[in-house]
Coordinates of C-alpha atoms in Angstrom, one line a residue:
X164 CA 28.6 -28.7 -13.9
X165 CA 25.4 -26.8 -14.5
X166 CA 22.8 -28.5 -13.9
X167 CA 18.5 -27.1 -15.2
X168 CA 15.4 -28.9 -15.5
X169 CA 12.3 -27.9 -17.7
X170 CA 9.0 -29.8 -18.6
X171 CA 8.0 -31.6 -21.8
X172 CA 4.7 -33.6 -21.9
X173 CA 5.1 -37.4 -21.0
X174 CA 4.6 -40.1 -18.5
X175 CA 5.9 -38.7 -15.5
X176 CA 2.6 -38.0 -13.7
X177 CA 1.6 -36.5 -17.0
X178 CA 4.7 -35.1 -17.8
X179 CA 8.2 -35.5 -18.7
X180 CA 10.9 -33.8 -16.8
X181 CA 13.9 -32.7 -19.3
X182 CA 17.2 -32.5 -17.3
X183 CA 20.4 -31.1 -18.7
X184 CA 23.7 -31.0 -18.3
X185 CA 26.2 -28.1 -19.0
X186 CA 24.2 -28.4 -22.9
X187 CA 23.5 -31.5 -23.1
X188 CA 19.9 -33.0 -22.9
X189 CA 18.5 -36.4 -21.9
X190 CA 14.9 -36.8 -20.9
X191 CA 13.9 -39.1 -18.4
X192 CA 10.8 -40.8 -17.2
X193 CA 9.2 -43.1 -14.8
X194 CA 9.5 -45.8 -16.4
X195 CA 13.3 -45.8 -16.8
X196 CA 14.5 -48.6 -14.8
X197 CA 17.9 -49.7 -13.0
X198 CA 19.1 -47.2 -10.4
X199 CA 20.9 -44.8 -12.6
X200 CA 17.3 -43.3 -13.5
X201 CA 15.6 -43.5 -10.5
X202 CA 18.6 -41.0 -9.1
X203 CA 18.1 -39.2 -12.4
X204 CA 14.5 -38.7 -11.4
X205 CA 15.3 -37.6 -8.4
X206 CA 17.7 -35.5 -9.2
X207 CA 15.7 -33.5 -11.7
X208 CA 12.5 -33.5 -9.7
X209 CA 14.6 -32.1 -6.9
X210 CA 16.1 -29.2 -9.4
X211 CA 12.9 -28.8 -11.0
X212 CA 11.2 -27.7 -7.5
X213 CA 14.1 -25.9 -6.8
X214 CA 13.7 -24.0 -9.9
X215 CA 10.2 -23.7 -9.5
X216 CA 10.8 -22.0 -5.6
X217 CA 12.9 -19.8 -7.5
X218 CA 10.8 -18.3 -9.9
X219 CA 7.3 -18.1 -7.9
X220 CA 8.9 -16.5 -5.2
X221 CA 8.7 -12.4 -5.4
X222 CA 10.2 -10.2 -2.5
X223 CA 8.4 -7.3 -2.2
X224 CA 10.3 -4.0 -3.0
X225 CA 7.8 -2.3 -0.3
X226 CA 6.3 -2.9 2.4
X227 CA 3.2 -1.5 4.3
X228 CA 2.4 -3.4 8.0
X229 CA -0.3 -2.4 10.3
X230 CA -0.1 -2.7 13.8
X231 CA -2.6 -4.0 16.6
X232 CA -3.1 0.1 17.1
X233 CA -3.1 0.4 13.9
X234 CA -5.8 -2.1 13.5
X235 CA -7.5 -1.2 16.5
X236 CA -7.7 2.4 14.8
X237 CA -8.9 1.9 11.3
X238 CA -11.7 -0.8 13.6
X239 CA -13.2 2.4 15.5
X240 CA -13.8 4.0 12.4
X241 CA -15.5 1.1 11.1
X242 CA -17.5 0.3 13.8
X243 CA -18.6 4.1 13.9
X244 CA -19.7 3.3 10.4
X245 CA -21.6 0.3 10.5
X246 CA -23.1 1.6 14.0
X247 CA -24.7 4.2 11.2
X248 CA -25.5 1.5 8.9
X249 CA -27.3 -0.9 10.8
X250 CA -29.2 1.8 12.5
X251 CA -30.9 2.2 8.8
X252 CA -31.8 -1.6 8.8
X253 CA -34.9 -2.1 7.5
X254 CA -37.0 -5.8 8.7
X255 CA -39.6 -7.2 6.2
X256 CA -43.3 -7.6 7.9
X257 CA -43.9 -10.5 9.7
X258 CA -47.6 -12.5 9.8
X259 CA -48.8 -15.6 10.2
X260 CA -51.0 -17.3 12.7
X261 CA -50.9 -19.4 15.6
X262 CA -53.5 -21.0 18.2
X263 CA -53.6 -19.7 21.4
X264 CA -55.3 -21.3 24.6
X265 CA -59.0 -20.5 25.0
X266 CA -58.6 -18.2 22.0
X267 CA -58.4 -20.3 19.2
X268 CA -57.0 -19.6 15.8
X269 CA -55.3 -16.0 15.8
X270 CA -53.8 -14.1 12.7
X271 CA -51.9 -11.2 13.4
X272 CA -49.5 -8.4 11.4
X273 CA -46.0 -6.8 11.7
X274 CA -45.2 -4.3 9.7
X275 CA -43.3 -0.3 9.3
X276 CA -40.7 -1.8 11.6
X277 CA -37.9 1.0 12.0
X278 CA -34.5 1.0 14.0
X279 CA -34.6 4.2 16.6
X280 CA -30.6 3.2 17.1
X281 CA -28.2 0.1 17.4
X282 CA -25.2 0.5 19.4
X283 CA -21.6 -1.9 19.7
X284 CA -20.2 -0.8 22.9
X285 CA -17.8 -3.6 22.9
X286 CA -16.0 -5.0 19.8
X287 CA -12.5 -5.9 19.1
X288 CA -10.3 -7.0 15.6
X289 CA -7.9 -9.4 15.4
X290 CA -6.1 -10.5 12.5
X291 CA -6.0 -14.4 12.4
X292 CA -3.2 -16.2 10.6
X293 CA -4.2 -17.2 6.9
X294 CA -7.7 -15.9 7.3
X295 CA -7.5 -12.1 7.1
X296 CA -9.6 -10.2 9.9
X297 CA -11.8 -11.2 12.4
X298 CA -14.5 -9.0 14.4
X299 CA -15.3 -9.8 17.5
X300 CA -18.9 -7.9 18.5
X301 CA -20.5 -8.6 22.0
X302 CA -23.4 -7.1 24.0
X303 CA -24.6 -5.1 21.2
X304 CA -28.3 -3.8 21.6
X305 CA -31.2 -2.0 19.7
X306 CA -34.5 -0.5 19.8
X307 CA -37.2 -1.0 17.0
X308 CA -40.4 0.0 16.8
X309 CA -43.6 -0.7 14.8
X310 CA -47.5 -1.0 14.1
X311 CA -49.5 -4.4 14.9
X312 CA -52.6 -6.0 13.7
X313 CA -54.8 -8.8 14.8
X314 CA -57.8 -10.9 14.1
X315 CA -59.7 -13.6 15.8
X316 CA -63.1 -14.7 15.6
X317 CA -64.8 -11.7 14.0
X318 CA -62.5 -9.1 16.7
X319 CA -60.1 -6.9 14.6
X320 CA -57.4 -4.6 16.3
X321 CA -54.3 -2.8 16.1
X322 CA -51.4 -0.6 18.2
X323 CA -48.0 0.3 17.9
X324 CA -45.4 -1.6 19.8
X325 CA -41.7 -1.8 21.0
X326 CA -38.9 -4.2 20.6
X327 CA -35.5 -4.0 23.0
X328 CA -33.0 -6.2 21.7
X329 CA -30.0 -6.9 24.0
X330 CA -27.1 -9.0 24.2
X331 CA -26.3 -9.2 20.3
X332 CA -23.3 -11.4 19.7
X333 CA -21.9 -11.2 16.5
X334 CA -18.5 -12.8 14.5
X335 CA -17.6 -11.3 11.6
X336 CA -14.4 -12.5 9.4
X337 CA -13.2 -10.4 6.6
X338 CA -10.9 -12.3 3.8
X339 CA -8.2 -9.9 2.5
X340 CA -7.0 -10.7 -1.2
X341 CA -5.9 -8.5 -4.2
X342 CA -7.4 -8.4 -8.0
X343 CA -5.6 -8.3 -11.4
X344 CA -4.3 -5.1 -10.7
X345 CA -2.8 -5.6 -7.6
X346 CA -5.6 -3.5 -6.0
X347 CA -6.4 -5.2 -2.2
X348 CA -9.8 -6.2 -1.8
X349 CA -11.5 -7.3 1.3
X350 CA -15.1 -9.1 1.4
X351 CA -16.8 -10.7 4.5
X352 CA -16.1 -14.9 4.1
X353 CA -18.1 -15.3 7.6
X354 CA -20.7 -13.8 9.6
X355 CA -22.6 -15.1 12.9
X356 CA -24.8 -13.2 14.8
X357 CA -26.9 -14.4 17.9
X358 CA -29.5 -12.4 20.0
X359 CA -30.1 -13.5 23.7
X360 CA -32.9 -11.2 24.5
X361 CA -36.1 -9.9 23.0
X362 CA -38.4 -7.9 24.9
X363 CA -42.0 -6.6 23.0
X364 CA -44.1 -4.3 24.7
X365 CA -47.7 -3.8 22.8
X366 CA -50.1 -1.3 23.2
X367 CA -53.8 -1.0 22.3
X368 CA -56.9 -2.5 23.2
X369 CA -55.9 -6.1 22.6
X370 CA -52.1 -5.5 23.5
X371 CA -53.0 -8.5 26.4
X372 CA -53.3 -10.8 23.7
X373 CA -50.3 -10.8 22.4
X374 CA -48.0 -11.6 25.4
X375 CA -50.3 -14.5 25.2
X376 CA -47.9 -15.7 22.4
X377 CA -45.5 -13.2 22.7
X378 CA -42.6 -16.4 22.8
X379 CA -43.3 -17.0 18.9
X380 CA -42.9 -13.5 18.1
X381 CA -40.4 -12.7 19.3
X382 CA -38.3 -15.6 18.1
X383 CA -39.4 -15.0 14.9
X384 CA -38.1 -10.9 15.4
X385 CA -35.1 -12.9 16.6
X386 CA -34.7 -14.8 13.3
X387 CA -34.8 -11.9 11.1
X388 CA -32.9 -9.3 13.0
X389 CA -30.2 -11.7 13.4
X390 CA -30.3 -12.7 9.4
X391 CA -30.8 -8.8 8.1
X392 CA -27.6 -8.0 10.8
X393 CA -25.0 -10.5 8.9
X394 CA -27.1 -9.4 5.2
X395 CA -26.4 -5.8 6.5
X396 CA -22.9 -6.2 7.5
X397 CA -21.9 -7.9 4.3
X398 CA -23.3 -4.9 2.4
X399 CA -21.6 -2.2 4.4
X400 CA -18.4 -4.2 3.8
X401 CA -19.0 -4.3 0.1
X402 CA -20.1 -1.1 -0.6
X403 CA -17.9 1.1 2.2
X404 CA -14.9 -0.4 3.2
X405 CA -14.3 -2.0 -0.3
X406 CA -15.0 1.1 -2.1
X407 CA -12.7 2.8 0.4
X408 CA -9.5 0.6 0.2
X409 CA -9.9 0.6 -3.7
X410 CA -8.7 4.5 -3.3
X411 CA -4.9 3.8 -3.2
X412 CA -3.4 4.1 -5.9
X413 CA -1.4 0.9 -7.2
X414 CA 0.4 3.6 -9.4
X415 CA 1.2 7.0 -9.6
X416 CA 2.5 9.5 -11.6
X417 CA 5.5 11.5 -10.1
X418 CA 6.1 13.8 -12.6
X419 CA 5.9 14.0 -16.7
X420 CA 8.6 11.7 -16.9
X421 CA 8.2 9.1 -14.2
X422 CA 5.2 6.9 -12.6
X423 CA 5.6 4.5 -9.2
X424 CA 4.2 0.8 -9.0
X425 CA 2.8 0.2 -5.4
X426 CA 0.9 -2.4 -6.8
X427 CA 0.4 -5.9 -4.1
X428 CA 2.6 -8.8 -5.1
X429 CA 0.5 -11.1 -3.5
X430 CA -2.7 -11.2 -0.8
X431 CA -2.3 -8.8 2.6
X432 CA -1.3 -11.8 4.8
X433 CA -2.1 -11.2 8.6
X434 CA 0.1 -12.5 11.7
X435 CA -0.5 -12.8 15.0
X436 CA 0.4 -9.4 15.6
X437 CA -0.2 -7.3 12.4
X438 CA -1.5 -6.9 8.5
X439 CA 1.3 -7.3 6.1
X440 CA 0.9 -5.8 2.3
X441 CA 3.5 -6.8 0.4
X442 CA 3.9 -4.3 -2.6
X443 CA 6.1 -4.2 -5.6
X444 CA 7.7 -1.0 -5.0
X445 CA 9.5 0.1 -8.4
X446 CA 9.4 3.6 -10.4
X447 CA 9.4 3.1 -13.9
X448 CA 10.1 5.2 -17.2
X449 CA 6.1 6.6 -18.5
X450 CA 7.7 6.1 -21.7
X451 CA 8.8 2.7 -22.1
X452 CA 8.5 0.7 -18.9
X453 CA 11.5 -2.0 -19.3
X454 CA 12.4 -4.9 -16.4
X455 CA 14.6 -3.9 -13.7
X456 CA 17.5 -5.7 -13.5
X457 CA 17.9 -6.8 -10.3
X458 CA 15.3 -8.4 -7.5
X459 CA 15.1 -7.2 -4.4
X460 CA 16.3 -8.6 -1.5
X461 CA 14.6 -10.3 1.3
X462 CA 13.4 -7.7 3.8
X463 CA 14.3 -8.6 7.9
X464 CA 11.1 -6.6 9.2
X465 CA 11.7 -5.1 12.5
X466 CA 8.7 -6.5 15.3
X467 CA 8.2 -2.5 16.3
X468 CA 5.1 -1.6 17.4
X469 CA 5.3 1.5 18.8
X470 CA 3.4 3.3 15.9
X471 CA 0.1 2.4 13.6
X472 CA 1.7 2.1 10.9
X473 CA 5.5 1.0 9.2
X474 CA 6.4 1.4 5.6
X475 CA 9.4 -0.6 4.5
X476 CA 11.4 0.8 1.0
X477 CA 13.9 -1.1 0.4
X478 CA 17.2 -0.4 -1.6
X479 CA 15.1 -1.6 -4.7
X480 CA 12.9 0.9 -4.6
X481 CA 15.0 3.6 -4.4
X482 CA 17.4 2.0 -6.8
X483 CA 15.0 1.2 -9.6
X484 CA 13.8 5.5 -9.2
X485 CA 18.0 6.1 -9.9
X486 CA 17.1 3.7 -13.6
X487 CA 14.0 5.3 -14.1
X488 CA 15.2 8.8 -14.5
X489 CA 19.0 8.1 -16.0
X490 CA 16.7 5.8 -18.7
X491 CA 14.1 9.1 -19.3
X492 CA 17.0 11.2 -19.2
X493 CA 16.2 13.1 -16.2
X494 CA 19.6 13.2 -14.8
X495 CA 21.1 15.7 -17.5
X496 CA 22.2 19.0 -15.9
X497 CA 22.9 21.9 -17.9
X498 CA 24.7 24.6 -15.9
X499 CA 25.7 28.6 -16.9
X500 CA 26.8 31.2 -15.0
X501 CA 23.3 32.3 -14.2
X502 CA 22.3 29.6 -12.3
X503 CA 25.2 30.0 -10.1
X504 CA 25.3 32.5 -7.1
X505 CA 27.1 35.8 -7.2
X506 CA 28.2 35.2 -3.5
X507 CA 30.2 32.1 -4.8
X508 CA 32.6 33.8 -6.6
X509 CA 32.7 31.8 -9.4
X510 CA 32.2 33.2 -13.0
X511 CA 32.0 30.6 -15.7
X512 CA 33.9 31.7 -18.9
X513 CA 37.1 31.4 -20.6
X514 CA 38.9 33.8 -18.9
X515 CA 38.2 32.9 -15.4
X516 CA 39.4 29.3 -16.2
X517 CA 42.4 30.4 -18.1
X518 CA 44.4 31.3 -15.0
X519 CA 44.2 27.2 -14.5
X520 CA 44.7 26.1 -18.5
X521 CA 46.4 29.2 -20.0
X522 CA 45.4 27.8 -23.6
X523 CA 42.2 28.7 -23.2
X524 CA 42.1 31.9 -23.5
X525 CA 44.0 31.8 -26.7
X526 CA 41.9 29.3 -28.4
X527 CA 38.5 30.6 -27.1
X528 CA 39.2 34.4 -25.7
X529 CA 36.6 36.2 -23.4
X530 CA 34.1 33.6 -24.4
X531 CA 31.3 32.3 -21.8
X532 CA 31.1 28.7 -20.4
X533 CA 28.6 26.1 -19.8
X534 CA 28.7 22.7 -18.3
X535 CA 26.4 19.8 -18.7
X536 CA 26.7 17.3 -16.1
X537 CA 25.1 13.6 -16.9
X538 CA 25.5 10.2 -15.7
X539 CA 27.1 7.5 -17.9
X540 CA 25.1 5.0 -15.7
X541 CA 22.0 5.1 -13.1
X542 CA 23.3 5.9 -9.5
X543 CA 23.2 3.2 -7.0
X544 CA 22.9 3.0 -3.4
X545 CA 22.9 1.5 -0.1
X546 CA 21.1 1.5 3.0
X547 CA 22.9 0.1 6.1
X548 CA 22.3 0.9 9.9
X549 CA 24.2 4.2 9.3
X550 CA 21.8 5.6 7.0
X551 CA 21.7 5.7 2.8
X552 CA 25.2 6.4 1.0
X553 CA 26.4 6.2 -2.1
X554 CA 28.9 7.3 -4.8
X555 CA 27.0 8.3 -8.4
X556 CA 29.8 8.7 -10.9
X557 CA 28.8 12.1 -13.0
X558 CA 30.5 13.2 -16.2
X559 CA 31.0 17.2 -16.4
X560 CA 31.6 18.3 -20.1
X561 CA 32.9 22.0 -20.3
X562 CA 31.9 23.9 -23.4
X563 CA 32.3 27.0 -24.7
X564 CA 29.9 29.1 -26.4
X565 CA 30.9 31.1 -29.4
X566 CA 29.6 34.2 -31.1
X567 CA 27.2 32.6 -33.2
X568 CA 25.4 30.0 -30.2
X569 CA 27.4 27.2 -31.2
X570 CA 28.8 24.8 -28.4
X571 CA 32.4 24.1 -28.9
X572 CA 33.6 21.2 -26.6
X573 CA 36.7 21.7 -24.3
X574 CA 36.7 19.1 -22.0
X575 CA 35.2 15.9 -19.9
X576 CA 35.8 15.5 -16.5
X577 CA 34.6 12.4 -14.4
X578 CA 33.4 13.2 -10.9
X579 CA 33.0 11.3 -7.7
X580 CA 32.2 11.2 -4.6
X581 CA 31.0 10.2 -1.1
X582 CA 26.7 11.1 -1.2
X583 CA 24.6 10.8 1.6
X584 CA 20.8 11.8 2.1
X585 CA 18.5 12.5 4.8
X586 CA 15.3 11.2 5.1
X587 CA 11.7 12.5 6.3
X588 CA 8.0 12.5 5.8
X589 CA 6.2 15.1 5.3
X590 CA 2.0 15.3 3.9
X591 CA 2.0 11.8 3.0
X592 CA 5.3 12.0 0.9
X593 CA 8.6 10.7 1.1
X594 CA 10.8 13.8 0.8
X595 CA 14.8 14.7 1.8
X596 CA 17.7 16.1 0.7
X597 CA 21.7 15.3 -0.1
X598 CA 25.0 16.4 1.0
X599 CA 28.3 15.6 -1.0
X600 CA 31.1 15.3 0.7
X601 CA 35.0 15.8 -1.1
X602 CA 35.0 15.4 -5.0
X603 CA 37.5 13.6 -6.8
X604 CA 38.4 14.6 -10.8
X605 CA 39.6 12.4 -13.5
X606 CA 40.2 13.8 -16.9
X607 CA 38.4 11.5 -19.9
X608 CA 38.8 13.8 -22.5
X609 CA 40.4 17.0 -23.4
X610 CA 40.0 19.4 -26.7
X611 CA 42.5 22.2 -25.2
X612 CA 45.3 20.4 -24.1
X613 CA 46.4 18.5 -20.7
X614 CA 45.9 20.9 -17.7
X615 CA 46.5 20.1 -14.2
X616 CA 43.2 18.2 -12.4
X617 CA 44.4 19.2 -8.9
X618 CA 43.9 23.5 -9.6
X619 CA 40.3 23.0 -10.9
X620 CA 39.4 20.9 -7.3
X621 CA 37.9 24.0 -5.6
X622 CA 36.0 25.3 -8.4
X623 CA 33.9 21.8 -9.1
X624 CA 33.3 21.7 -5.4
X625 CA 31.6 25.2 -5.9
X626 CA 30.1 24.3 -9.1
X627 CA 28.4 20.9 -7.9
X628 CA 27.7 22.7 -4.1
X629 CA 25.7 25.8 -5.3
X630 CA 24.5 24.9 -8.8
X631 CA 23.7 21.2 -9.2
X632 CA 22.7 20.3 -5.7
X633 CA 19.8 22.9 -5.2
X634 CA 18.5 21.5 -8.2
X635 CA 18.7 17.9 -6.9
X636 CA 17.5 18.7 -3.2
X637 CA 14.5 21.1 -4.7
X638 CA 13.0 17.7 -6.6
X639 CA 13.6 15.7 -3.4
X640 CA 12.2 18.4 -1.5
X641 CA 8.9 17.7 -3.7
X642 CA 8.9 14.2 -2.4
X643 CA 7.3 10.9 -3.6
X644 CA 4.1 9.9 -2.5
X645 CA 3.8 7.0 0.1
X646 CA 0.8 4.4 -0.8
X647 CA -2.0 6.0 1.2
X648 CA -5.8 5.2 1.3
X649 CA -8.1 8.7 1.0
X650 CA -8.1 10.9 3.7
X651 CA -5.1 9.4 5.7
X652 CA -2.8 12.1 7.6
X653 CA 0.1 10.8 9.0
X654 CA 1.9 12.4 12.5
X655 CA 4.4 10.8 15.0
X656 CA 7.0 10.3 12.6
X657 CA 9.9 8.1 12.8
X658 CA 13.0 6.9 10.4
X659 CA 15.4 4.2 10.9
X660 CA 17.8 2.2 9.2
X661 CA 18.3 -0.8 8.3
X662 CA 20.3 -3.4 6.0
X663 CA 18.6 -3.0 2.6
X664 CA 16.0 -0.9 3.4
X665 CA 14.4 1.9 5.5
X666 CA 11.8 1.9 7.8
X667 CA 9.2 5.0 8.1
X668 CA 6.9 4.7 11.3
X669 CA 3.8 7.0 11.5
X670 CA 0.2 6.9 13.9
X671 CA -2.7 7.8 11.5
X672 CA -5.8 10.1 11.6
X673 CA -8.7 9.4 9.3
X674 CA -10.1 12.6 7.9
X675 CA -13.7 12.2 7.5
X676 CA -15.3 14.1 4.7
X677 CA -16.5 18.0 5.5

């Protein structure tokens, strides 16, 4: 008995729940009484979250996780950055006045202070379970220097002096997220900072009067470093690292036919351990983009850490690239007798193939031959511990070519058989190559006759060996790029299998700019 449950407005906390059986439709609210509609209730508030579960939920076809390296990585690259960015803080002028003992009322001036340097010799990141990042800075310390003024009574002076911040504490939490495009997008949700120690040194004439009250200035240099530090942070954040992570590319455009979706399906999420980006992982058609139809399956993510980085592509993803190009109409193969080797021994024309159908060469004598080889439906594979297999079912129509250019059809042959590929990385890009193993003929269709299948055995093995596979392996050779931020190399690689999906490892190297 099947069994759905949709919404309709009512009283049901504001809503009716619609519950039907196998076509038939009774609605049903809270204030149905008797215990045949409280289980009714039940029942189709239980369906209705089930159904709901069902449809919000979205496996990712991809997946990108960074490790603690990883992490620990990309976080010396962005310290080295802000190191550089907090070094060109700039504080506003200070004044105001105070009373001093046996002085009286004093007024005095800070201003032109300038950073000489700011260094974070010990920080660490650590990704924080449904927070996003958190840095962790400790005995930071600077040096600032700047001009003075005073005035009390009817004395005016002024000097330079010296400020040695030390034992800077900061907290800084980044929340990770992703926009309407599925772009990721990271902005700082937190920031603490707290200063321990201040020293001022003044020189000039009246430089003795200021360690007088040297306390309140330097807790109000306190006050503002520490609240131009998290201002400062917040802007590097925005303007660097989210102008840097906005360079991948959600999609991208594999050739004139095809385009890739690495677009997230939902926030980074961070564990204990790692950053997980969940992405939708699908190539679709440039021309018409239609759904896929399938979902992909739940991925079982290895806990490896021995590399930076891990990209997950599942059997979706390459699966939905097989749909993409049978729908564009990629996987059309025309072959001649050009395109095959001389060392092969084959020739393609009537004559050669006459000595295995004799009518041939009566109906089309001395004539050349072509074959187109296509698909009758996308290829589909599978991924397993022992690596990616599969078994594409390929039509091979054999034509002749008459005098005048015109195709005349002799005959469709259905091929299959055993397909597996090896794997690599290489310059960012996913990138391998096939082997086919035995090839087994069926005849659909025949314009010249029946002909024995088991004669023309060898000569399709030669035809699909040195014709049609260069062709394949030389696009696979080209590769598909992996989602990359700018300036990312990739080294240390490593492939493995798994059920439903394969798993690239990599370390990383950040290629500043020249």
């Amino acid at each position: 008995m099947a069994l759905h449950a949709t919404l309709t407005n009512s009283s049901l906390f504001g809503r009716d729940i619609k519950v039907v059986w196998a076509g038939r439709a009774q609605h049903c609210t809270a204030l149905q009484e008797g215990r045949m509609g409280m289980q009714s209730v039940a029942l189709a508030c239980g369906a209705l979250a089930l159904c709901l579960a069902l449809t919000t939920a979205t496996n990712p076809g991809f997946v990108v996780r960074m490790t603690q390296a990883g992490l620990d990585y990309a976080h010396q690259q962005g310290i080295s950055i802000l190191e550089k960015e907090l070094a060109q803080l700039r504080l506003p002028d200070i004044s105001g006045e105070t009373r001093v003992l046996h002085v009286g009322k004093v007024r005095y001036e800070f201003s032109r202070l300038r950073l000489r340097d700011f260094h974070l010799p010990h920080s660490r990141i650590t990704p924080v379970s449904n927070m996003g990042l958190q840095v962790s800075i400790s005995n930071a310390f600077a040096e600032l220097d700047g001009d003075w003024r005073v005035k009390f009574l009817f004395i005016r002076d002024h000097g330079s002096f010296n400020l040695k911040v030390e034992n800077i504490y900061m907290k800084i939490v980044l929340r990770l997220g992703s926009d309407t495009t599925g772009k990721p997008t990271i902005s700082t949700s937190d920031c603490s900072a707290r200063i321990s120690k201040v020293r001022v040194l003044f020189s000039g004439k009246l430089g003795w009067l200021y360690n007088l009250f040297h306390s309140v200035i330097e807790s109000k240099l306190r006050k503002s470093l520490e609240r131009k530090v998290c201002d400062n942070v917040a802007k590097s954040v925005h303007n660097e690292l989210q102008t840097y992570i906005r360079t991948l590319k959600v999609t991208a455009r594999i050739d004139d036919k095809i385009g890739i979706d690495y677009s997230l399906v939902a926030p980074p999420r961070a564990t204990a351990q790692s950053l997980d980006a969940d992405l939708k992982g699908e190539f679709y058609s440039l021309a018409h983009r239609s759904p896929v139809p399938f979902s992909p399956l739940p991925l079982a993510f290895p806990s490896d850490h021995e590399r930076m980085v891990y990209f997950g592509a599942s059997s979706y993803f390459f699966n939905t690239a097989g749909i993409a190009y049978h729908k564009a109409g990629a996987l059309v193969f025309e072959i001649t007798e050009a395109m095959i080797p001389k060392e092969s021994g084959l020739i393609l024309d009537t004559s050669a193939f006459s000595a295995f159908i004799p009518q041939l060469e009566e109906m089309y004598p001395n004539m050349s031959m072509k074959f187109r080889l296509s698909t009758p439906t996308a290829p589909f594979l599978t991924i397993g511990p022992g690596g990616i297999s599969f078994q594409p079912i390929v039509d091979a129509q054999a034509y002749a070519i008459l005098p005048n250019s015109s195709l005349a059809p002799l005959f469709l042959l259905s091929l299959t058989g055993n397909v597996s590929a090896v794997i690599n990385v290489r310059s960012g890009r996913i990138v391998g190559s096939l082997d086919v193993g035995r090839i087994r003929l069926s005849l659909k269709d025949s314009a010249v006759g029946h002909f024995q299948l088991r004669t023309m055995q060898s000569l399709m093995n030669i035809l699909t060996s040195n014709a049609l596979l260069p062709r394949l392996n030389a696009r696979l050779d080209e590769g598909f790029p992996l989602p990359l931020l700018d300036r990312i190399q990739l080294s240390n690689i490593l492939v493995r299998f798994h059920q439903n999906f394969l798993l690239l490892g990599a370390d990383v190297r950040f290629q500043p700019r020249g």
